[in-house]
Amino acid sequence: MSGGRFGLKLWLVLAAALLLAPRAPALTLAEAWQAAEAHDRPLAAARAAAGVAEPQRQQARALWRPQVALTASAGLGASDTRMHGAQFSAPGMGTVEGADFATSVHGGAATRVALQASQPLYNPVRRAQQQQLELQAEQTELALQAERQSAMLRTASSYLSLALAQEKLRVLQGQMQAVDSAARQAQDRFDLGAAPITAVHEAAAELARLKAQLASAQADITTRMRTLADATGLPPGRLTVQLPAAARPEPRALALWQQLAEGASLQLREQRLQTRLAQAELDKYAAGSRASVDLIAQAAHERLGGHGDFGAARNTGLNAMVGVQLTLPLSTGGMRSGRAQEAAARLAAAQAQEDALREQLAREIEAAWLAMHTSVEQGMALQAALGASRLREDATHTGYELGERTLLDVLRARNDVAATQLQLAQARAGGVLARLQLAERAGQLDEAALQDASTPPGQGTNPSTP
């Protein structure tokens, strides 16, 4: 028995130390996000991926800029040119009929230099490619915005989970103090012969149960603290958090939130871009059979020199051209039509996914809206229940002092108070999280929403404190 009493005292000393030890100011939800924004790994990956947006826009603009190419070649070449029956004339020599010309070079040095420039004037394929690149850039930036809001929601969820775990530990510590006091009273009354031994055993059993719950609660805090520390990069010693105030009732109707989400939801906007990308891909292959027009300019210099059948020879050519080039695709052997059919199927799939996402988003908006309003109603009901439970506990304790109630009745009343405290904390945390989820689904989650959710309850008191 003495060993058990020593263990109980040790638990109470630890609990008192946790309650009375000086703590750093509680970290607010907004402060937790400020730390997580620079440390969240998925957000950092999305930020790095968004770096391709500007290069994609550069590619889209480059599709309609002049393209210039310079080619140069050198090697061994051969040439054999013969002409019979030509007419030849020269000043002072008259005209010669049936003239023959011949020249040849075997294994001579050949060089060629060519400069070519082209400017697209009309090209449906390039137009579709430009649209694709611009849509891809926009989609990349939207993905970053969506990931940032998801990171906010992850941080808020981790923060509230830790706050609930710390609140549970605080409630358990208060229970242990109250039950230890009741156990000492039961022992004293038994020693005086004023109470049965069953009261002592009931108190001891309740203390043992609370010790087990306290150990589990402390382990839960350690786990949740590590999760928040990983997200924020802050040391666990700084992660003293606090449950925010209960979410205020949302004045806007559900229909207004769904209408807002229809135009601002980042997930829905991303899927719409995916549908437009699929449409641009189909347009690209449909335009593949259309003519294209380019403004071109080219100049080339060719030279071949060496020895041939008639001795040393050198051929030199220089040509240049500026004009318009028309290109009309005729046949690709079925490749173009096959790819167009594939693009059409992908477009149909993207449109179906957009419709499915719109329905899913409407359900999620409704669920978050209802959860927020329900938590507000639960909070008010549980606040009243908490007051009634405390009055019941006081009355039960008075009845125990007068001999009209048993210690077990007192312990049950105390447990009801603790359970109501935790239910109230869960309702308030659930309401705050539901409001943030509603904002995230509608594309409205930002620092202002987190700051609003960071308001501490009752000037910094815990939500279940009397």
C-alpha positions as a printed NumPy array, in Angstrom:
array([[   0.   ,    0.   ,    0.   ],
       [   2.863,    2.367,    0.858],
       [   4.393,    1.784,   -2.603],
       [   1.077,    2.655,   -4.222],
       [   0.761,    5.827,   -2.162],
       [   4.327,    6.782,   -3.115],
       [   3.548,    6.259,   -6.806],
       [   0.385,    8.339,   -6.464],
       [   2.285,   11.164,   -4.828],
       [   4.87 ,   11.025,   -7.595],
       [   2.13 ,   11.357,  -10.22 ],
       [   0.611,   14.291,   -8.373],
       [   3.991,   16.   ,   -8.061],
       [   4.535,   15.601,  -11.808],
       [   1.056,   16.891,  -12.546],
       [   1.564,   19.906,  -10.275],
       [   4.908,   20.584,  -11.91 ],
       [   3.272,   20.584,  -15.325],
       [   0.579,   22.952,  -14.146],
       [   2.795,   25.342,  -12.204],
       [   5.911,   25.344,  -14.374],
       [   6.465,   28.668,  -16.16 ],
       [   5.455,   28.422,  -19.796],
       [   6.268,   30.432,  -22.846],
       [   3.409,   32.506,  -24.244],
       [   0.993,   30.334,  -26.171],
       [   1.715,   30.077,  -29.886],
       [  -1.255,   31.346,  -31.874],
       [  -2.558,   29.658,  -34.987],
       [  -1.482,   32.621,  -37.126],
       [   2.059,   32.405,  -35.705],
       [   2.155,   28.674,  -36.373],
       [   1.264,   29.328,  -40.023],
       [   3.953,   32.012,  -40.337],
       [   6.5  ,   29.386,  -39.325],
       [   4.973,   26.63 ,  -41.45 ],
       [   4.83 ,   28.752,  -44.602],
       [   8.617,   28.746,  -44.833],
       [   9.042,   25.142,  -43.688],
       [   6.174,   23.062,  -45.086],
       [   7.716,   20.508,  -47.471],
       [   4.785,   19.969,  -49.878],
       [   4.386,   23.751,  -50.155],
       [   8.094,   24.132,  -50.919],
       [   7.778,   21.505,  -53.661],
       [   4.763,   23.308,  -55.164],
       [   6.642,   26.612,  -55.009],
       [   9.554,   25.08 ,  -56.906],
       [   7.195,   23.554,  -59.489],
       [   5.579,   26.964,  -60.046],
       [   8.916,   28.204,  -61.376],
       [   8.041,   26.724,  -64.779],
       [   5.13 ,   29.146,  -65.295],
       [   7.153,   32.068,  -66.639],
       [   9.297,   29.897,  -68.97 ],
       [   6.073,   28.425,  -70.35 ],
       [   4.761,   31.903,  -71.102],
       [   8.068,   32.736,  -72.766],
       [   7.66 ,   29.681,  -74.985],
       [   4.128,   30.765,  -75.875],
       [   5.365,   34.188,  -76.974],
       [   8.314,   32.693,  -78.878],
       [   6.006,   30.67 ,  -81.11 ],
       [   5.16 ,   33.875,  -83.045],
       [   8.618,   35.392,  -83.18 ],
       [  11.032,   35.082,  -86.15 ],
       [  13.071,   31.896,  -86.255],
       [  16.609,   32.269,  -87.646],
       [  18.98 ,   29.415,  -88.477],
       [  22.514,   29.351,  -89.858],
       [  23.883,   26.149,  -91.376],
       [  27.413,   25.47 ,  -92.58 ],
       [  28.872,   22.3  ,  -94.047],
       [  32.223,   21.197,  -95.466],
       [  33.448,   17.949,  -96.981],
       [  34.39 ,   16.09 , -100.137],
       [  32.191,   16.56 , -103.155],
       [  31.956,   15.595, -106.798],
       [  30.206,   17.156, -109.747],
       [  29.823,   16.244, -113.399],
       [  27.906,   18.61 , -115.694],
       [  27.484,   18.097, -119.454],
       [  25.352,   20.077, -121.862],
       [  24.838,   19.39 , -125.584],
       [  23.105,   21.393, -128.289],
       [  23.073,   24.653, -126.406],
       [  22.935,   28.024, -128.044],
       [  25.765,   30.329, -127.08 ],
       [  26.141,   34.027, -127.761],
       [  28.594,   36.696, -126.645],
       [  29.324,   40.329, -127.645],
       [  31.517,   40.388, -130.711],
       [  31.231,   36.654, -131.242],
       [  27.765,   36.318, -132.627],
       [  25.587,   33.324, -131.92 ],
       [  26.764,   29.736, -131.987],
       [  24.246,   26.918, -132.437],
       [  24.777,   23.385, -131.081],
       [  27.393,   24.389, -128.492],
       [  28.549,   21.825, -125.915],
       [  29.627,   22.561, -122.314],
       [  31.21 ,   20.152, -119.844],
       [  32.811,   20.435, -116.425],
       [  33.596,   17.954, -113.69 ],
       [  35.22 ,   17.768, -110.253],
       [  36.223,   14.459, -108.674],
       [  36.778,   14.457, -104.903],
       [  37.016,   18.203, -104.527],
       [  36.519,   20.382, -101.444],
       [  32.862,   21.335, -101.043],
       [  31.494,   24.035,  -98.69 ],
       [  27.999,   25.424,  -98.133],
       [  26.785,   28.257,  -95.912],
       [  23.067,   29.076,  -95.658],
       [  21.103,   31.584,  -93.576],
       [  17.33 ,   31.174,  -93.28 ],
       [  14.713,   33.172,  -91.354],
       [  10.976,   32.558,  -91.074],
       [   8.133,   34.49 ,  -89.473],
       [   4.809,   32.695,  -88.903],
       [   1.896,   34.66 ,  -90.316],
       [  -0.947,   32.19 ,  -90.029],
       [  -0.615,   28.848,  -88.243],
       [  -3.589,   27.241,  -86.418],
       [  -1.351,   24.582,  -84.852],
       [   0.921,   27.171,  -83.296],
       [  -2.118,   29.067,  -82.058],
       [  -3.332,   25.957,  -80.23 ],
       [   0.155,   25.297,  -78.858],
       [   0.333,   28.87 ,  -77.573],
       [  -2.986,   28.428,  -75.78 ],
       [  -1.781,   25.18 ,  -74.221],
       [   1.394,   26.758,  -72.873],
       [  -0.488,   29.711,  -71.402],
       [  -3.045,   27.383,  -69.781],
       [  -0.281,   25.196,  -68.365],
       [   1.382,   28.259,  -66.825],
       [  -1.91 ,   29.359,  -65.279],
       [  -2.562,   25.844,  -63.999],
       [   0.873,   25.709,  -62.364],
       [   0.227,   28.97 ,  -60.517],
       [  -3.219,   27.791,  -59.426],
       [  -1.67 ,   24.575,  -58.106],
       [   0.66 ,   26.662,  -55.934],
       [  -2.264,   28.674,  -54.552],
       [  -4.213,   25.487,  -53.846],
       [  -1.24 ,   23.875,  -52.11 ],
       [  -0.749,   26.997,  -50.009],
       [  -4.344,   26.838,  -48.792],
       [  -3.967,   23.094,  -48.163],
       [  -0.851,   23.839,  -46.108],
       [  -2.829,   26.373,  -44.068],
       [  -5.496,   23.76 ,  -43.405],
       [  -2.896,   21.11 ,  -42.481],
       [  -1.245,   23.511,  -40.054],
       [  -4.59 ,   24.424,  -38.5  ],
       [  -5.543,   20.757,  -38.125],
       [  -2.223,   19.895,  -36.457],
       [  -2.465,   22.957,  -34.217],
       [  -6.022,   22.183,  -33.075],
       [  -5.196,   18.507,  -32.526],
       [  -2.335,   19.474,  -30.226],
       [  -4.496,   22.054,  -28.451],
       [  -7.159,   19.408,  -27.785],
       [  -4.535,   16.963,  -26.516],
       [  -3.125,   19.582,  -24.135],
       [  -6.633,   20.475,  -22.982],
       [  -7.334,   16.801,  -22.25 ],
       [  -4.152,   16.576,  -20.194],
       [  -5.121,   19.681,  -18.223],
       [  -8.579,   18.26 ,  -17.489],
       [  -7.088,   14.935,  -16.385],
       [  -4.659,   16.715,  -14.093],
       [  -7.55 ,   18.578,  -12.505],
       [  -9.426,   15.296,  -12.072],
       [  -6.447,   13.685,  -10.39 ],
       [  -6.156,   16.52 ,   -7.905],
       [  -9.847,   16.344,   -7.084],
       [  -9.87 ,   12.546,   -6.78 ],
       [  -6.718,   12.576,   -4.634],
       [  -8.4  ,   15.038,   -2.286],
       [ -11.484,   12.808,   -2.162],
       [  -9.285,    9.758,   -1.515],
       [  -7.629,   11.428,    1.456],
       [ -11.021,   12.396,    2.849],
       [ -12.282,    8.835,    2.402],
       [  -9.22 ,    7.451,    4.177],
       [  -9.609,    9.904,    7.042],
       [ -13.295,    9.105,    7.417],
       [ -12.592,    5.386,    7.314],
       [  -9.949,    5.814,    9.994],
       [ -12.553,    7.569,   12.122],
       [ -15.123,    4.854,   11.383],
       [ -17.378,    7.303,    9.565],
       [ -17.083,    5.719,    6.099],
       [ -16.809,    2.161,    4.697],
       [ -13.639,    0.755,    3.211],
       [ -15.389,    0.605,   -0.172],
       [ -15.046,    4.379,   -0.49 ],
       [ -11.259,    4.051,   -0.107],
       [ -11.135,    1.34 ,   -2.76 ],
       [ -13.329,    3.317,   -5.147],
       [ -11.033,    6.332,   -4.865],
       [  -7.941,    4.18 ,   -5.387],
       [  -9.468,    2.551,   -8.482],
       [ -10.396,    5.93 ,   -9.92 ],
       [  -6.873,    7.244,   -9.34 ],
       [  -5.379,    4.212,  -11.069],
       [  -7.697,    4.736,  -14.037],
       [  -6.761,    8.407,  -14.249],
       [  -3.053,    7.591,  -14.099],
       [  -3.438,    5.325,  -17.127],
       [  -5.344,    8.009,  -19.006],
       [  -2.747,   10.611,  -18.033],
       [   0.078,    8.474,  -19.428],
       [  -1.852,    7.988,  -22.677],
       [  -2.617,   11.704,  -22.89 ],
       [   1.035,   12.617,  -22.402],
       [   2.09 ,   10.199,  -25.165],
       [  -0.596,   11.659,  -27.441],
       [   0.742,   15.164,  -26.8  ],
       [   4.267,   14.047,  -27.686],
       [   3.084,   12.584,  -30.986],
       [   0.987,   15.582,  -31.964],
       [   3.705,   17.985,  -30.882],
       [   6.173,   16.225,  -33.168],
       [   3.721,   16.527,  -36.071],
       [   3.345,   20.276,  -35.533],
       [   7.088,   20.699,  -34.992],
       [   7.789,   18.973,  -38.318],
       [   5.289,   21.235,  -40.076],
       [   6.509,   24.501,  -38.555],
       [  10.199,   23.812,  -37.959],
       [   9.784,   25.144,  -34.414],
       [  11.329,   23.333,  -31.43 ],
       [   8.808,   21.333,  -29.37 ],
       [   9.532,   23.558,  -26.362],
       [   7.841,   26.469,  -28.138],
       [   4.734,   24.507,  -29.023],
       [   2.477,   25.55 ,  -26.17 ],
       [  -0.76 ,   26.143,  -28.02 ],
       [  -4.231,   27.248,  -27.045],
       [  -7.712,   26.466,  -28.26 ],
       [  -9.122,   29.429,  -30.184],
       [ -12.483,   30.92 ,  -29.408],
       [ -15.579,   29.256,  -30.759],
       [ -16.318,   30.022,  -34.399],
       [ -18.881,   32.758,  -34.861],
       [ -22.085,   31.847,  -36.666],
       [ -21.66 ,   32.307,  -40.416],
       [ -24.17 ,   34.908,  -41.611],
       [ -23.979,   33.915,  -45.28 ],
       [ -26.402,   31.279,  -46.467],
       [ -25.278,   27.92 ,  -47.821],
       [ -26.41 ,   28.853,  -51.34 ],
       [ -24.134,   31.907,  -51.298],
       [ -21.139,   29.804,  -50.251],
       [ -21.823,   27.315,  -53.033],
       [ -22.162,   30.14 ,  -55.534],
       [ -18.882,   31.611,  -54.284],
       [ -17.151,   28.238,  -54.615],
       [ -18.426,   27.826,  -58.174],
       [ -16.3  ,   30.757,  -59.277],
       [ -13.442,   30.856,  -56.749],
       [ -12.701,   27.266,  -55.73 ],
       [  -9.094,   26.568,  -56.664],
       [  -9.735,   22.861,  -57.172],
       [ -12.613,   23.553,  -59.557],
       [ -10.621,   26.214,  -61.405],
       [  -7.749,   23.746,  -61.853],
       [ -10.113,   21.15 ,  -63.303],
       [ -11.612,   23.723,  -65.654],
       [  -8.125,   24.516,  -66.896],
       [  -7.562,   20.805,  -67.409],
       [ -10.691,   20.698,  -69.559],
       [  -9.519,   23.701,  -71.567],
       [  -6.133,   22.044,  -72.04 ],
       [  -7.833,   18.95 ,  -73.408],
       [  -9.869,   21.156,  -75.755],
       [  -6.693,   22.92 ,  -76.945],
       [  -5.074,   19.537,  -77.602],
       [  -8.041,   18.525,  -79.736],
       [  -7.915,   21.879,  -81.564],
       [  -4.24 ,   21.331,  -82.3  ],
       [  -4.828,   18.067,  -84.128],
       [  -7.953,   19.372,  -85.83 ],
       [  -5.877,   22.297,  -87.12 ],
       [  -3.171,   19.947,  -88.366],
       [  -4.947,   19.595,  -91.728],
       [  -5.133,   23.341,  -92.32 ],
       [  -2.693,   25.406,  -94.324],
       [  -0.061,   27.577,  -92.688],
       [   1.603,   30.696,  -94.065],
       [   5.109,   31.901,  -93.223],
       [   7.202,   34.844,  -94.322],
       [  10.639,   33.457,  -95.231],
       [  14.016,   34.875,  -96.185],
       [  17.037,   32.774,  -97.095],
       [  20.509,   33.132,  -98.612],
       [  22.994,   30.373,  -99.47 ],
       [  26.551,   30.215, -100.806],
       [  27.916,   26.963, -102.274],
       [  31.455,   26.239, -103.519],
       [  33.079,   23.131, -105.043],
       [  36.695,   23.142, -106.258],
       [  39.153,   20.477, -107.391],
       [  40.273,   18.488, -110.445],
       [  38.13 ,   16.654, -112.965],
       [  38.153,   15.305, -116.493],
       [  39.133,   18.655, -117.933],
       [  41.672,   19.788, -115.371],
       [  41.227,   22.172, -112.467],
       [  37.662,   23.384, -111.918],
       [  35.674,   25.443, -109.433],
       [  31.928,   25.845, -109.22 ],
       [  30.439,   28.675, -107.122],
       [  26.778,   29.474, -106.499],
       [  25.02 ,   32.245, -104.543],
       [  21.246,   32.468, -104.196],
       [  18.851,   34.498, -102.047],
       [  15.089,   34.709, -101.643],
       [  12.466,   36.696,  -99.723],
       [   8.843,   35.68 , -100.   ],
       [   5.856,   33.844,  -98.602],
       [   5.655,   30.108,  -98.081],
       [   2.394,   28.163,  -98.034],
       [   2.357,   24.735,  -96.409],
       [  -0.621,   22.428,  -96.84 ],
       [  -0.475,   19.033,  -95.049],
       [  -1.86 ,   16.288,  -97.227],
       [  -1.561,   12.998,  -95.362],
       [   0.043,   11.595,  -92.208],
       [  -0.997,    7.998,  -92.786],
       [  -3.763,    8.187,  -90.167],
       [  -1.571,    9.483,  -87.354],
       [  -3.28 ,   12.87 ,  -87.15 ],
       [  -6.804,   11.445,  -87.102],
       [  -5.824,    8.854,  -84.485],
       [  -4.392,   11.506,  -82.2  ],
       [  -7.465,   13.674,  -82.721],
       [  -9.699,   10.791,  -81.623],
       [  -7.518,   10.263,  -78.545],
       [  -7.706,   13.983,  -77.705],
       [ -11.507,   13.902,  -78.08 ],
       [ -11.731,   11.007,  -75.613],
       [  -9.492,   12.85 ,  -73.138],
       [ -11.674,   15.944,  -73.476],
       [ -14.794,   13.93 ,  -72.675],
       [ -13.059,   12.463,  -69.612],
       [ -11.953,   15.925,  -68.421],
       [ -15.5  ,   17.273,  -68.791],
       [ -16.876,   14.325,  -66.798],
       [ -14.275,   14.893,  -64.074],
       [ -15.217,   18.57 ,  -63.921],
       [ -18.893,   17.682,  -63.433],
       [ -18.01 ,   15.124,  -60.75 ],
       [ -15.765,   17.603,  -58.937],
       [ -18.492,   20.253,  -59.017],
       [ -20.923,   17.858,  -57.327],
       [ -18.316,   16.742,  -54.792],
       [ -17.435,   20.345,  -53.991],
       [ -21.097,   21.183,  -53.39 ],
       [ -21.337,   18.291,  -50.914],
       [ -18.137,   19.33 ,  -49.124],
       [ -19.29 ,   22.951,  -48.886],
       [ -22.589,   21.808,  -47.408],
       [ -20.888,   19.452,  -44.943],
       [ -18.454,   22.135,  -43.716],
       [ -21.233,   24.742,  -43.475],
       [ -23.453,   22.383,  -41.466],
       [ -20.542,   21.288,  -39.255],
       [ -19.739,   24.906,  -38.432],
       [ -23.338,   25.775,  -37.535],
       [ -23.776,   22.535,  -35.617],
       [ -20.627,   23.177,  -33.582],
       [ -21.92 ,   26.621,  -32.614],
       [ -25.191,   25.123,  -31.399],
       [ -23.33 ,   22.303,  -29.637],
       [ -21.038,   24.802,  -27.978],
       [ -23.936,   26.776,  -26.526],
       [ -25.683,   23.612,  -25.345],
       [ -22.504,   22.154,  -23.849],
       [ -21.699,   25.435,  -22.106],
       [ -25.072,   25.23 ,  -20.389],
       [ -24.514,   21.535,  -19.668],
       [ -21.12 ,   22.331,  -18.141],
       [ -22.678,   24.825,  -15.741],
       [ -25.356,   22.325,  -14.785],
       [ -22.771,   19.556,  -14.321],
       [ -20.746,   21.736,  -11.968],
       [ -23.853,   22.541,   -9.913],
       [ -24.638,   18.824,   -9.81 ],
       [ -21.084,   18.079,   -8.674],
       [ -21.324,   20.657,   -5.887],
       [ -24.691,   19.297,   -4.776],
       [ -23.417,   15.709,   -4.864],
       [ -20.374,   16.656,   -2.805],
       [ -22.6  ,   18.397,   -0.254],
       [ -24.788,   15.309,   -0.112],
       [ -21.669,   13.211,    0.46 ],
       [ -20.636,   15.453,    3.338],
       [ -24.089,   14.961,    4.855],
       [ -23.973,   11.21 ,    4.335],
       [ -26.743,   11.191,    1.715],
       [ -24.449,   10.402,   -1.225],
       [ -21.593,    7.979,   -1.705],
       [ -18.075,    8.739,   -2.842],
       [ -18.847,    6.876,   -6.059],
       [ -21.62 ,    9.414,   -6.736],
       [ -19.091,   12.217,   -6.25 ],
       [ -16.579,   10.58 ,   -8.603],
       [ -19.231,   10.079,  -11.271],
       [ -20.327,   13.694,  -11.013],
       [ -16.716,   14.819,  -11.369],
       [ -16.241,   12.583,  -14.415],
       [ -19.362,   14.077,  -15.997],
       [ -17.899,   17.559,  -15.562],
       [ -14.594,   16.477,  -17.144],
       [ -16.354,   14.753,  -20.043],
       [ -18.452,   17.854,  -20.707],
       [ -15.331,   20.028,  -20.606],
       [ -13.686,   17.903,  -23.274],
       [ -16.839,   17.78 ,  -25.392],
       [ -17.039,   21.561,  -25.268],
       [ -13.397,   21.867,  -26.308],
       [ -13.95 ,   19.422,  -29.183],
       [ -17.034,   21.327,  -30.345],
       [ -15.15 ,   24.614,  -30.385],
       [ -12.122,   23.163,  -32.172],
       [ -14.398,   21.389,  -34.639],
       [ -16.236,   24.621,  -35.374],
       [ -13.014,   26.528,  -36.022],
       [ -11.704,   23.768,  -38.298],
       [ -15.035,   23.536,  -40.155],
       [ -14.979,   27.286,  -40.812],
       [ -11.444,   27.037,  -42.19 ],
       [ -12.433,   24.027,  -44.319],
       [ -15.393,   25.988,  -45.669],
       [ -13.09 ,   28.868,  -46.612],
       [ -10.588,   26.491,  -48.231],
       [ -13.232,   24.727,  -50.313],
       [ -14.496,   28.087,  -51.53 ],
       [ -11.   ,   29.367,  -52.308],
       [ -11.168,   32.003,  -49.538],
       [  -8.653,   30.688,  -46.993],
       [  -5.96 ,   33.262,  -46.261],
       [  -3.989,   34.855,  -43.427],
       [  -6.977,   36.964,  -42.403],
       [  -9.074,   33.835,  -41.862],
       [  -6.303,   32.262,  -39.758],
       [  -5.891,   35.448,  -37.761],
       [  -9.612,   35.514,  -37.087],
       [  -9.454,   31.887,  -35.924],
       [  -6.51 ,   32.71 ,  -33.618],
       [  -8.617,   34.777,  -31.226],
       [  -8.118,   33.256,  -27.768],
       [ -11.275,   32.477,  -25.777],
       [ -12.163,   34.668,  -22.81 ],
       [  -9.067,   36.845,  -22.808],
       [  -6.746,   33.885,  -22.883],
       [  -8.588,   31.479,  -20.605],
       [  -9.183,   27.898,  -21.569],
       [ -12.624,   27.185,  -23.001],
       [ -13.566,   24.824,  -20.198],
       [ -12.215,   26.925,  -17.356],
       [ -14.921,   28.   ,  -14.891]])
